[in-house]
Amino acid sequence: MVLSVAMAGCREAAAPFPKETGCIVQRVADGDTITVSGCMESRVRLLLVDAPEVAQGGGEAECYGVESQAYLRSRLPVGTIVQLERGVRDRDRFDRALRYV
């Protein structure tokens, strides 16, 4: 009885989005944004990462923005091959692809 009640709320899981493989890191813009080529030519906003911004367009960097960028560069240096997986939304308001790495 308990099992049937528990299963009543279950639905068939939606098929996951296909993974994008063979993506090559071309640039690390800041602590949560990279540019890739190979699988797509795009700026990619890393999902589940929220890093301070670095100075852009004449503005000032947020505290630890430069350090977060340096850390991501150490983890994903230019030329690194990564696999990306789409989240629920495809793009953000800045037209960056939203992906898990």
PDB file of N, CA and C in Angstrom:
ATOM      1  N   MET A   1       0.825  -1.194   0.000  1.00  0.00           N
ATOM      2  CA  MET A   1       0.000   0.000   0.000  1.00  0.00           C
ATOM      3  C   MET A   1       0.869   1.258   0.000  1.00  0.00           C
ATOM      4  N   VAL A   2       1.877   1.273   0.867  1.00  0.00           N
ATOM      5  CA  VAL A   2       2.758   2.437   0.939  1.00  0.00           C
ATOM      6  C   VAL A   2       3.474   2.632  -0.394  1.00  0.00           C
ATOM      7  N   LEU A   3       3.924   1.537  -0.992  1.00  0.00           N
ATOM      8  CA  LEU A   3       4.638   1.616  -2.260  1.00  0.00           C
ATOM      9  C   LEU A   3       3.747   2.189  -3.354  1.00  0.00           C
ATOM     10  N   SER A   4       2.493   1.752  -3.395  1.00  0.00           N
ATOM     11  CA  SER A   4       1.601   2.250  -4.441  1.00  0.00           C
ATOM     12  C   SER A   4       1.325   3.740  -4.268  1.00  0.00           C
ATOM     13  N   VAL A   5       1.236   4.217  -3.052  1.00  0.00           N
ATOM     14  CA  VAL A   5       1.030   5.635  -2.805  1.00  0.00           C
ATOM     15  C   VAL A   5       2.277   6.414  -3.207  1.00  0.00           C
ATOM     16  N   ALA A   6       3.440   5.892  -2.867  1.00  0.00           N
ATOM     17  CA  ALA A   6       4.696   6.560  -3.210  1.00  0.00           C
ATOM     18  C   ALA A   6       4.889   6.605  -4.721  1.00  0.00           C
ATOM     19  N   MET A   7       4.525   5.549  -5.409  1.00  0.00           N
ATOM     20  CA  MET A   7       4.712   5.482  -6.855  1.00  0.00           C
ATOM     21  C   MET A   7       3.698   6.348  -7.607  1.00  0.00           C
ATOM     22  N   ALA A   8       2.599   6.689  -6.955  1.00  0.00           N
ATOM     23  CA  ALA A   8       1.571   7.481  -7.627  1.00  0.00           C
ATOM     24  C   ALA A   8       2.103   8.849  -8.034  1.00  0.00           C
ATOM     25  N   GLY A   9       3.032   9.401  -7.267  1.00  0.00           N
ATOM     26  CA  GLY A   9       3.585  10.711  -7.587  1.00  0.00           C
ATOM     27  C   GLY A   9       4.745  10.659  -8.560  1.00  0.00           C
ATOM     28  N   CYS A  10       5.195   9.466  -8.914  1.00  0.00           N
ATOM     29  CA  CYS A  10       6.340   9.345  -9.819  1.00  0.00           C
ATOM     30  C   CYS A  10       5.898   9.454 -11.266  1.00  0.00           C
ATOM     31  N   ARG A  11       6.700  10.139 -12.028  1.00  0.00           N
ATOM     32  CA  ARG A  11       6.474  10.221 -13.463  1.00  0.00           C
ATOM     33  C   ARG A  11       7.711   9.687 -14.145  1.00  0.00           C
ATOM     34  N   GLU A  12       7.547   9.364 -15.388  1.00  0.00           N
ATOM     35  CA  GLU A  12       8.712   8.931 -16.144  1.00  0.00           C
ATOM     36  C   GLU A  12       9.666  10.115 -16.244  1.00  0.00           C
ATOM     37  N   ALA A  13      10.921   9.884 -15.911  1.00  0.00           N
ATOM     38  CA  ALA A  13      11.909  10.962 -15.949  1.00  0.00           C
ATOM     39  C   ALA A  13      12.124  11.421 -17.382  1.00  0.00           C
ATOM     40  N   ALA A  14      12.243  12.719 -17.536  1.00  0.00           N
ATOM     41  CA  ALA A  14      12.513  13.272 -18.865  1.00  0.00           C
ATOM     42  C   ALA A  14      13.911  12.855 -19.297  1.00  0.00           C
ATOM     43  N   ALA A  15      14.071  12.638 -20.574  1.00  0.00           N
ATOM     44  CA  ALA A  15      15.387  12.269 -21.089  1.00  0.00           C
ATOM     45  C   ALA A  15      16.351  13.431 -20.864  1.00  0.00           C
ATOM     46  N   PRO A  16      17.572  13.127 -20.413  1.00  0.00           N
ATOM     47  CA  PRO A  16      18.528  14.205 -20.191  1.00  0.00           C
ATOM     48  C   PRO A  16      18.949  14.835 -21.514  1.00  0.00           C
ATOM     49  N   PHE A  17      19.400  16.070 -21.432  1.00  0.00           N
ATOM     50  CA  PHE A  17      19.904  16.726 -22.634  1.00  0.00           C
ATOM     51  C   PHE A  17      21.195  16.035 -23.055  1.00  0.00           C
ATOM     52  N   PRO A  18      21.462  15.962 -24.346  1.00  0.00           N
ATOM     53  CA  PRO A  18      22.705  15.327 -24.786  1.00  0.00           C
ATOM     54  C   PRO A  18      23.911  16.133 -24.308  1.00  0.00           C
ATOM     55  N   LYS A  19      24.984  15.420 -23.999  1.00  0.00           N
ATOM     56  CA  LYS A  19      26.213  16.075 -23.575  1.00  0.00           C
ATOM     57  C   LYS A  19      26.967  16.559 -24.802  1.00  0.00           C
ATOM     58  N   GLU A  20      27.637  17.682 -24.662  1.00  0.00           N
ATOM     59  CA  GLU A  20      28.453  18.227 -25.737  1.00  0.00           C
ATOM     60  C   GLU A  20      29.896  17.867 -25.411  1.00  0.00           C
ATOM     61  N   THR A  21      30.489  17.023 -26.232  1.00  0.00           N
ATOM     62  CA  THR A  21      31.836  16.552 -25.962  1.00  0.00           C
ATOM     63  C   THR A  21      32.832  17.191 -26.920  1.00  0.00           C
ATOM     64  N   GLY A  22      34.083  17.103 -26.572  1.00  0.00           N
ATOM     65  CA  GLY A  22      35.131  17.650 -27.424  1.00  0.00           C
ATOM     66  C   GLY A  22      35.197  19.163 -27.415  1.00  0.00           C
ATOM     67  N   CYS A  23      34.703  19.775 -26.353  1.00  0.00           N
ATOM     68  CA  CYS A  23      34.752  21.229 -26.234  1.00  0.00           C
ATOM     69  C   CYS A  23      36.141  21.628 -25.734  1.00  0.00           C
ATOM     70  N   ILE A  24      36.737  22.608 -26.373  1.00  0.00           N
ATOM     71  CA  ILE A  24      38.088  23.037 -26.022  1.00  0.00           C
ATOM     72  C   ILE A  24      38.022  24.438 -25.422  1.00  0.00           C
ATOM     73  N   VAL A  25      38.568  24.569 -24.218  1.00  0.00           N
ATOM     74  CA  VAL A  25      38.589  25.872 -23.556  1.00  0.00           C
ATOM     75  C   VAL A  25      39.513  26.804 -24.331  1.00  0.00           C
ATOM     76  N   GLN A  26      38.978  27.955 -24.735  1.00  0.00           N
ATOM     77  CA  GLN A  26      39.747  28.962 -25.466  1.00  0.00           C
ATOM     78  C   GLN A  26      40.127  30.151 -24.586  1.00  0.00           C
ATOM     79  N   ARG A  27      39.292  30.411 -23.569  1.00  0.00           N
ATOM     80  CA  ARG A  27      39.516  31.592 -22.726  1.00  0.00           C
ATOM     81  C   ARG A  27      38.737  31.432 -21.436  1.00  0.00           C
ATOM     82  N   VAL A  28      39.300  31.947 -20.351  1.00  0.00           N
ATOM     83  CA  VAL A  28      38.587  32.041 -19.081  1.00  0.00           C
ATOM     84  C   VAL A  28      38.327  33.524 -18.845  1.00  0.00           C
ATOM     85  N   ALA A  29      37.070  33.922 -18.949  1.00  0.00           N
ATOM     86  CA  ALA A  29      36.707  35.336 -18.833  1.00  0.00           C
ATOM     87  C   ALA A  29      36.710  35.808 -17.387  1.00  0.00           C
ATOM     88  N   ASP A  30      36.191  34.976 -16.500  1.00  0.00           N
ATOM     89  CA  ASP A  30      36.176  35.266 -15.070  1.00  0.00           C
ATOM     90  C   ASP A  30      35.991  33.949 -14.337  1.00  0.00           C
ATOM     91  N   GLY A  31      35.577  33.992 -13.089  1.00  0.00           N
ATOM     92  CA  GLY A  31      35.486  32.768 -12.306  1.00  0.00           C
ATOM     93  C   GLY A  31      34.320  31.866 -12.635  1.00  0.00           C
ATOM     94  N   ASP A  32      33.404  32.311 -13.511  1.00  0.00           N
ATOM     95  CA  ASP A  32      32.261  31.460 -13.857  1.00  0.00           C
ATOM     96  C   ASP A  32      31.899  31.488 -15.338  1.00  0.00           C
ATOM     97  N   THR A  33      32.775  32.025 -16.181  1.00  0.00           N
ATOM     98  CA  THR A  33      32.497  32.109 -17.618  1.00  0.00           C
ATOM     99  C   THR A  33      33.735  31.739 -18.422  1.00  0.00           C
ATOM    100  N   ILE A  34      33.542  30.827 -19.388  1.00  0.00           N
ATOM    101  CA  ILE A  34      34.629  30.433 -20.283  1.00  0.00           C
ATOM    102  C   ILE A  34      34.153  30.583 -21.724  1.00  0.00           C
ATOM    103  N   THR A  35      35.092  30.578 -22.647  1.00  0.00           N
ATOM    104  CA  THR A  35      34.780  30.526 -24.068  1.00  0.00           C
ATOM    105  C   THR A  35      35.310  29.205 -24.583  1.00  0.00           C
ATOM    106  N   VAL A  36      34.488  28.492 -25.365  1.00  0.00           N
ATOM    107  CA  VAL A  36      34.890  27.189 -25.897  1.00  0.00           C
ATOM    108  C   VAL A  36      34.761  27.172 -27.414  1.00  0.00           C
ATOM    109  N   SER A  37      35.432  26.200 -28.018  1.00  0.00           N
ATOM    110  CA  SER A  37      35.287  25.922 -29.448  1.00  0.00           C
ATOM    111  C   SER A  37      35.227  24.410 -29.601  1.00  0.00           C
ATOM    112  N   GLY A  38      34.989  23.960 -30.797  1.00  0.00           N
ATOM    113  CA  GLY A  38      34.918  22.521 -31.064  1.00  0.00           C
ATOM    114  C   GLY A  38      33.495  22.015 -31.064  1.00  0.00           C
ATOM    115  N   CYS A  39      32.879  21.934 -29.904  1.00  0.00           N
ATOM    116  CA  CYS A  39      31.498  21.453 -29.807  1.00  0.00           C
ATOM    117  C   CYS A  39      30.511  22.564 -30.134  1.00  0.00           C
ATOM    118  N   MET A  40      30.901  23.777 -29.863  1.00  0.00           N
ATOM    119  CA  MET A  40      30.113  24.974 -30.150  1.00  0.00           C
ATOM    120  C   MET A  40      31.085  26.139 -30.062  1.00  0.00           C
ATOM    121  N   GLU A  41      30.761  27.226 -30.690  1.00  0.00           N
ATOM    122  CA  GLU A  41      31.566  28.444 -30.567  1.00  0.00           C
ATOM    123  C   GLU A  41      30.763  29.374 -29.682  1.00  0.00           C
ATOM    124  N   SER A  42      31.088  29.415 -28.411  1.00  0.00           N
ATOM    125  CA  SER A  42      30.226  30.177 -27.523  1.00  0.00           C
ATOM    126  C   SER A  42      30.906  30.510 -26.211  1.00  0.00           C
ATOM    127  N   ARG A  43      30.388  31.584 -25.602  1.00  0.00           N
ATOM    128  CA  ARG A  43      30.724  31.845 -24.206  1.00  0.00           C
ATOM    129  C   ARG A  43      29.811  30.946 -23.382  1.00  0.00           C
ATOM    130  N   VAL A  44      30.362  30.371 -22.332  1.00  0.00           N
ATOM    131  CA  VAL A  44      29.622  29.422 -21.506  1.00  0.00           C
ATOM    132  C   VAL A  44      29.622  29.910 -20.068  1.00  0.00           C
ATOM    133  N   ARG A  45      28.435  30.051 -19.494  1.00  0.00           N
ATOM    134  CA  ARG A  45      28.274  30.385 -18.080  1.00  0.00           C
ATOM    135  C   ARG A  45      28.159  29.068 -17.345  1.00  0.00           C
ATOM    136  N   LEU A  46      29.091  28.827 -16.410  1.00  0.00           N
ATOM    137  CA  LEU A  46      29.115  27.569 -15.677  1.00  0.00           C
ATOM    138  C   LEU A  46      27.992  27.541 -14.651  1.00  0.00           C
ATOM    139  N   LEU A  47      27.142  26.538 -14.750  1.00  0.00           N
ATOM    140  CA  LEU A  47      26.038  26.396 -13.806  1.00  0.00           C
ATOM    141  C   LEU A  47      26.559  25.942 -12.449  1.00  0.00           C
ATOM    142  N   LEU A  48      25.901  26.374 -11.406  1.00  0.00           N
ATOM    143  CA  LEU A  48      26.221  26.089 -10.008  1.00  0.00           C
ATOM    144  C   LEU A  48      27.504  26.764  -9.542  1.00  0.00           C
ATOM    145  N   VAL A  49      28.008  27.726 -10.311  1.00  0.00           N
ATOM    146  CA  VAL A  49      29.180  28.510  -9.911  1.00  0.00           C
ATOM    147  C   VAL A  49      28.768  29.977  -9.925  1.00  0.00           C
ATOM    148  N   ASP A  50      29.011  30.671  -8.831  1.00  0.00           N
ATOM    149  CA  ASP A  50      28.734  32.101  -8.770  1.00  0.00           C
ATOM    150  C   ASP A  50      29.987  32.771  -8.241  1.00  0.00           C
ATOM    151  N   ALA A  51      30.744  33.387  -9.125  1.00  0.00           N
ATOM    152  CA  ALA A  51      32.021  33.991  -8.762  1.00  0.00           C
ATOM    153  C   ALA A  51      31.945  35.507  -8.898  1.00  0.00           C
ATOM    154  N   PRO A  52      32.766  36.223  -8.129  1.00  0.00           N
ATOM    155  CA  PRO A  52      32.818  37.676  -8.276  1.00  0.00           C
ATOM    156  C   PRO A  52      33.308  38.063  -9.665  1.00  0.00           C
ATOM    157  N   GLU A  53      32.894  39.226 -10.117  1.00  0.00           N
ATOM    158  CA  GLU A  53      33.249  39.688 -11.460  1.00  0.00           C
ATOM    159  C   GLU A  53      34.632  40.323 -11.476  1.00  0.00           C
ATOM    160  N   VAL A  54      35.312  40.208 -12.620  1.00  0.00           N
ATOM    161  CA  VAL A  54      36.577  40.910 -12.829  1.00  0.00           C
ATOM    162  C   VAL A  54      36.264  42.240 -13.510  1.00  0.00           C
ATOM    163  N   ALA A  55      37.227  43.148 -13.513  1.00  0.00           N
ATOM    164  CA  ALA A  55      37.019  44.461 -14.131  1.00  0.00           C
ATOM    165  C   ALA A  55      36.794  44.303 -15.623  1.00  0.00           C
ATOM    166  N   GLN A  56      35.710  44.898 -16.123  1.00  0.00           N
ATOM    167  CA  GLN A  56      35.406  44.874 -17.553  1.00  0.00           C
ATOM    168  C   GLN A  56      34.751  46.190 -17.924  1.00  0.00           C
ATOM    169  N   GLY A  57      35.066  46.686 -19.090  1.00  0.00           N
ATOM    170  CA  GLY A  57      34.431  47.901 -19.588  1.00  0.00           C
ATOM    171  C   GLY A  57      34.685  49.131 -18.737  1.00  0.00           C
ATOM    172  N   GLY A  58      35.849  49.204 -18.113  1.00  0.00           N
ATOM    173  CA  GLY A  58      36.180  50.372 -17.309  1.00  0.00           C
ATOM    174  C   GLY A  58      35.692  50.309 -15.874  1.00  0.00           C
ATOM    175  N   GLY A  59      34.938  49.270 -15.527  1.00  0.00           N
ATOM    176  CA  GLY A  59      34.465  49.121 -14.159  1.00  0.00           C
ATOM    177  C   GLY A  59      35.527  48.505 -13.265  1.00  0.00           C
ATOM    178  N   GLU A  60      35.243  48.442 -11.985  1.00  0.00           N
ATOM    179  CA  GLU A  60      36.176  47.847 -11.035  1.00  0.00           C
ATOM    180  C   GLU A  60      35.824  46.386 -10.794  1.00  0.00           C
ATOM    181  N   ALA A  61      36.856  45.609 -10.482  1.00  0.00           N
ATOM    182  CA  ALA A  61      36.641  44.201 -10.149  1.00  0.00           C
ATOM    183  C   ALA A  61      35.995  44.099  -8.771  1.00  0.00           C
ATOM    184  N   GLU A  62      35.146  43.094  -8.597  1.00  0.00           N
ATOM    185  CA  GLU A  62      34.590  42.814  -7.278  1.00  0.00           C
ATOM    186  C   GLU A  62      35.674  42.139  -6.441  1.00  0.00           C
ATOM    187  N   CYS A  63      35.517  42.179  -5.122  1.00  0.00           N
ATOM    188  CA  CYS A  63      36.483  41.524  -4.236  1.00  0.00           C
ATOM    189  C   CYS A  63      36.634  40.058  -4.624  1.00  0.00           C
ATOM    190  N   TYR A  64      37.849  39.620  -4.767  1.00  0.00           N
ATOM    191  CA  TYR A  64      38.233  38.252  -5.131  1.00  0.00           C
ATOM    192  C   TYR A  64      37.870  37.871  -6.559  1.00  0.00           C
ATOM    193  N   GLY A  65      37.492  38.843  -7.389  1.00  0.00           N
ATOM    194  CA  GLY A  65      37.194  38.551  -8.788  1.00  0.00           C
ATOM    195  C   GLY A  65      38.410  38.038  -9.538  1.00  0.00           C
ATOM    196  N   VAL A  66      39.543  38.710  -9.359  1.00  0.00           N
ATOM    197  CA  VAL A  66      40.779  38.301 -10.037  1.00  0.00           C
ATOM    198  C   VAL A  66      41.228  36.933  -9.530  1.00  0.00           C
ATOM    199  N   GLU A  67      41.087  36.700  -8.227  1.00  0.00           N
ATOM    200  CA  GLU A  67      41.485  35.414  -7.650  1.00  0.00           C
ATOM    201  C   GLU A  67      40.599  34.276  -8.153  1.00  0.00           C
ATOM    202  N   SER A  68      39.295  34.536  -8.295  1.00  0.00           N
ATOM    203  CA  SER A  68      38.405  33.478  -8.798  1.00  0.00           C
ATOM    204  C   SER A  68      38.724  33.162 -10.253  1.00  0.00           C
ATOM    205  N   GLN A  69      39.069  34.174 -11.041  1.00  0.00           N
ATOM    206  CA  GLN A  69      39.470  33.952 -12.429  1.00  0.00           C
ATOM    207  C   GLN A  69      40.762  33.130 -12.487  1.00  0.00           C
ATOM    208  N   ALA A  70      41.735  33.473 -11.641  1.00  0.00           N
ATOM    209  CA  ALA A  70      43.004  32.736 -11.612  1.00  0.00           C
ATOM    210  C   ALA A  70      42.774  31.279 -11.210  1.00  0.00           C
ATOM    211  N   TYR A  71      41.865  31.059 -10.251  1.00  0.00           N
ATOM    212  CA  TYR A  71      41.575  29.685  -9.835  1.00  0.00           C
ATOM    213  C   TYR A  71      40.976  28.884 -10.987  1.00  0.00           C
ATOM    214  N   LEU A  72      39.998  29.464 -11.689  1.00  0.00           N
ATOM    215  CA  LEU A  72      39.384  28.732 -12.799  1.00  0.00           C
ATOM    216  C   LEU A  72      40.402  28.488 -13.907  1.00  0.00           C
ATOM    217  N   ARG A  73      41.280  29.455 -14.154  1.00  0.00           N
ATOM    218  CA  ARG A  73      42.341  29.250 -15.150  1.00  0.00           C
ATOM    219  C   ARG A  73      43.251  28.096 -14.755  1.00  0.00           C
ATOM    220  N   SER A  74      43.489  27.921 -13.457  1.00  0.00           N
ATOM    221  CA  SER A  74      44.340  26.809 -13.008  1.00  0.00           C
ATOM    222  C   SER A  74      43.634  25.464 -13.162  1.00  0.00           C
ATOM    223  N   ARG A  75      42.307  25.464 -13.066  1.00  0.00           N
ATOM    224  CA  ARG A  75      41.528  24.221 -13.181  1.00  0.00           C
ATOM    225  C   ARG A  75      41.183  23.899 -14.632  1.00  0.00           C
ATOM    226  N   LEU A  76      40.975  24.936 -15.459  1.00  0.00           N
ATOM    227  CA  LEU A  76      40.601  24.766 -16.869  1.00  0.00           C
ATOM    228  C   LEU A  76      41.506  25.623 -17.750  1.00  0.00           C
ATOM    229  N   PRO A  77      42.787  25.273 -17.832  1.00  0.00           N
ATOM    230  CA  PRO A  77      43.674  26.087 -18.671  1.00  0.00           C
ATOM    231  C   PRO A  77      43.265  26.015 -20.142  1.00  0.00           C
ATOM    232  N   VAL A  78      43.666  27.036 -20.902  1.00  0.00           N
ATOM    233  CA  VAL A  78      43.389  27.067 -22.340  1.00  0.00           C
ATOM    234  C   VAL A  78      43.888  25.763 -22.957  1.00  0.00           C
ATOM    235  N   GLY A  79      43.048  25.168 -23.802  1.00  0.00           N
ATOM    236  CA  GLY A  79      43.376  23.896 -24.445  1.00  0.00           C
ATOM    237  C   GLY A  79      42.781  22.681 -23.761  1.00  0.00           C
ATOM    238  N   THR A  80      42.234  22.860 -22.551  1.00  0.00           N
ATOM    239  CA  THR A  80      41.602  21.751 -21.838  1.00  0.00           C
ATOM    240  C   THR A  80      40.360  21.297 -22.597  1.00  0.00           C
ATOM    241  N   ILE A  81      40.194  19.993 -22.728  1.00  0.00           N
ATOM    242  CA  ILE A  81      38.995  19.436 -23.362  1.00  0.00           C
ATOM    243  C   ILE A  81      37.988  19.130 -22.264  1.00  0.00           C
ATOM    244  N   VAL A  82      36.791  19.668 -22.408  1.00  0.00           N
ATOM    245  CA  VAL A  82      35.748  19.487 -21.401  1.00  0.00           C
ATOM    246  C   VAL A  82      34.486  18.930 -22.042  1.00  0.00           C
ATOM    247  N   GLN A  83      33.647  18.365 -21.211  1.00  0.00           N
ATOM    248  CA  GLN A  83      32.320  17.902 -21.629  1.00  0.00           C
ATOM    249  C   GLN A  83      31.308  18.823 -20.976  1.00  0.00           C
ATOM    250  N   LEU A  84      30.387  19.333 -21.742  1.00  0.00           N
ATOM    251  CA  LEU A  84      29.368  20.245 -21.237  1.00  0.00           C
ATOM    252  C   LEU A  84      28.005  19.578 -21.281  1.00  0.00           C
ATOM    253  N   GLU A  85      27.185  19.908 -20.295  1.00  0.00           N
ATOM    254  CA  GLU A  85      25.815  19.389 -20.266  1.00  0.00           C
ATOM    255  C   GLU A  85      24.865  20.550 -20.016  1.00  0.00           C
ATOM    256  N   ARG A  86      23.863  20.635 -20.843  1.00  0.00           N
ATOM    257  CA  ARG A  86      22.892  21.723 -20.761  1.00  0.00           C
ATOM    258  C   ARG A  86      22.062  21.614 -19.497  1.00  0.00           C
ATOM    259  N   GLY A  87      21.700  22.774 -18.960  1.00  0.00           N
ATOM    260  CA  GLY A  87      20.785  22.838 -17.838  1.00  0.00           C
ATOM    261  C   GLY A  87      19.358  22.945 -18.349  1.00  0.00           C
ATOM    262  N   VAL A  88      18.460  23.391 -17.506  1.00  0.00           N
ATOM    263  CA  VAL A  88      17.058  23.528 -17.894  1.00  0.00           C
ATOM    264  C   VAL A  88      16.900  24.604 -18.966  1.00  0.00           C
ATOM    265  N   ARG A  89      17.569  25.728 -18.772  1.00  0.00           N
ATOM    266  CA  ARG A  89      17.546  26.799 -19.783  1.00  0.00           C
ATOM    267  C   ARG A  89      18.792  26.697 -20.646  1.00  0.00           C
ATOM    268  N   ASP A  90      18.687  27.089 -21.898  1.00  0.00           N
ATOM    269  CA  ASP A  90      19.823  27.000 -22.816  1.00  0.00           C
ATOM    270  C   ASP A  90      20.748  28.206 -22.709  1.00  0.00           C
ATOM    271  N   ARG A  91      20.186  29.411 -22.564  1.00  0.00           N
ATOM    272  CA  ARG A  91      20.996  30.642 -22.589  1.00  0.00           C
ATOM    273  C   ARG A  91      20.513  31.621 -21.521  1.00  0.00           C
ATOM    274  N   ASP A  92      21.438  32.499 -21.107  1.00  0.00           N
ATOM    275  CA  ASP A  92      21.065  33.533 -20.147  1.00  0.00           C
ATOM    276  C   ASP A  92      20.803  34.854 -20.873  1.00  0.00           C
ATOM    277  N   ARG A  93      20.538  35.900 -20.128  1.00  0.00           N
ATOM    278  CA  ARG A  93      20.194  37.189 -20.741  1.00  0.00           C
ATOM    279  C   ARG A  93      21.358  37.835 -21.482  1.00  0.00           C
ATOM    280  N   PHE A  94      22.581  37.333 -21.266  1.00  0.00           N
ATOM    281  CA  PHE A  94      23.752  37.830 -21.987  1.00  0.00           C
ATOM    282  C   PHE A  94      24.104  36.928 -23.169  1.00  0.00           C
ATOM    283  N   ASP A  95      23.203  36.004 -23.509  1.00  0.00           N
ATOM    284  CA  ASP A  95      23.362  35.045 -24.605  1.00  0.00           C
ATOM    285  C   ASP A  95      24.522  34.077 -24.392  1.00  0.00           C
ATOM    286  N   ARG A  96      24.870  33.820 -23.131  1.00  0.00           N
ATOM    287  CA  ARG A  96      25.871  32.799 -22.833  1.00  0.00           C
ATOM    288  C   ARG A  96      25.156  31.457 -22.720  1.00  0.00           C
ATOM    289  N   ALA A  97      25.792  30.402 -23.214  1.00  0.00           N
ATOM    290  CA  ALA A  97      25.243  29.058 -23.051  1.00  0.00           C
ATOM    291  C   ALA A  97      25.341  28.687 -21.573  1.00  0.00           C
ATOM    292  N   LEU A  98      24.287  28.130 -21.010  1.00  0.00           N
ATOM    293  CA  LEU A  98      24.272  27.706 -19.606  1.00  0.00           C
ATOM    294  C   LEU A  98      24.573  26.216 -19.554  1.00  0.00           C
ATOM    295  N   ARG A  99      25.701  25.857 -18.966  1.00  0.00           N
ATOM    296  CA  ARG A  99      26.137  24.459 -19.000  1.00  0.00           C
ATOM    297  C   ARG A  99      26.796  24.030 -17.687  1.00  0.00           C
ATOM    298  N   TYR A 100      26.621  22.733 -17.382  1.00  0.00           N
ATOM    299  CA  TYR A 100      27.416  22.075 -16.348  1.00  0.00           C
ATOM    300  C   TYR A 100      28.697  21.595 -17.020  1.00  0.00           C
ATOM    301  N   VAL A 101      29.818  21.645 -16.322  1.00  0.00           N
ATOM    302  CA  VAL A 101      31.082  21.154 -16.889  1.00  0.00           C
ATOM    303  C   VAL A 101      31.391  19.816 -16.258  1.00  0.00           C
TER     304      VAL A 101
END
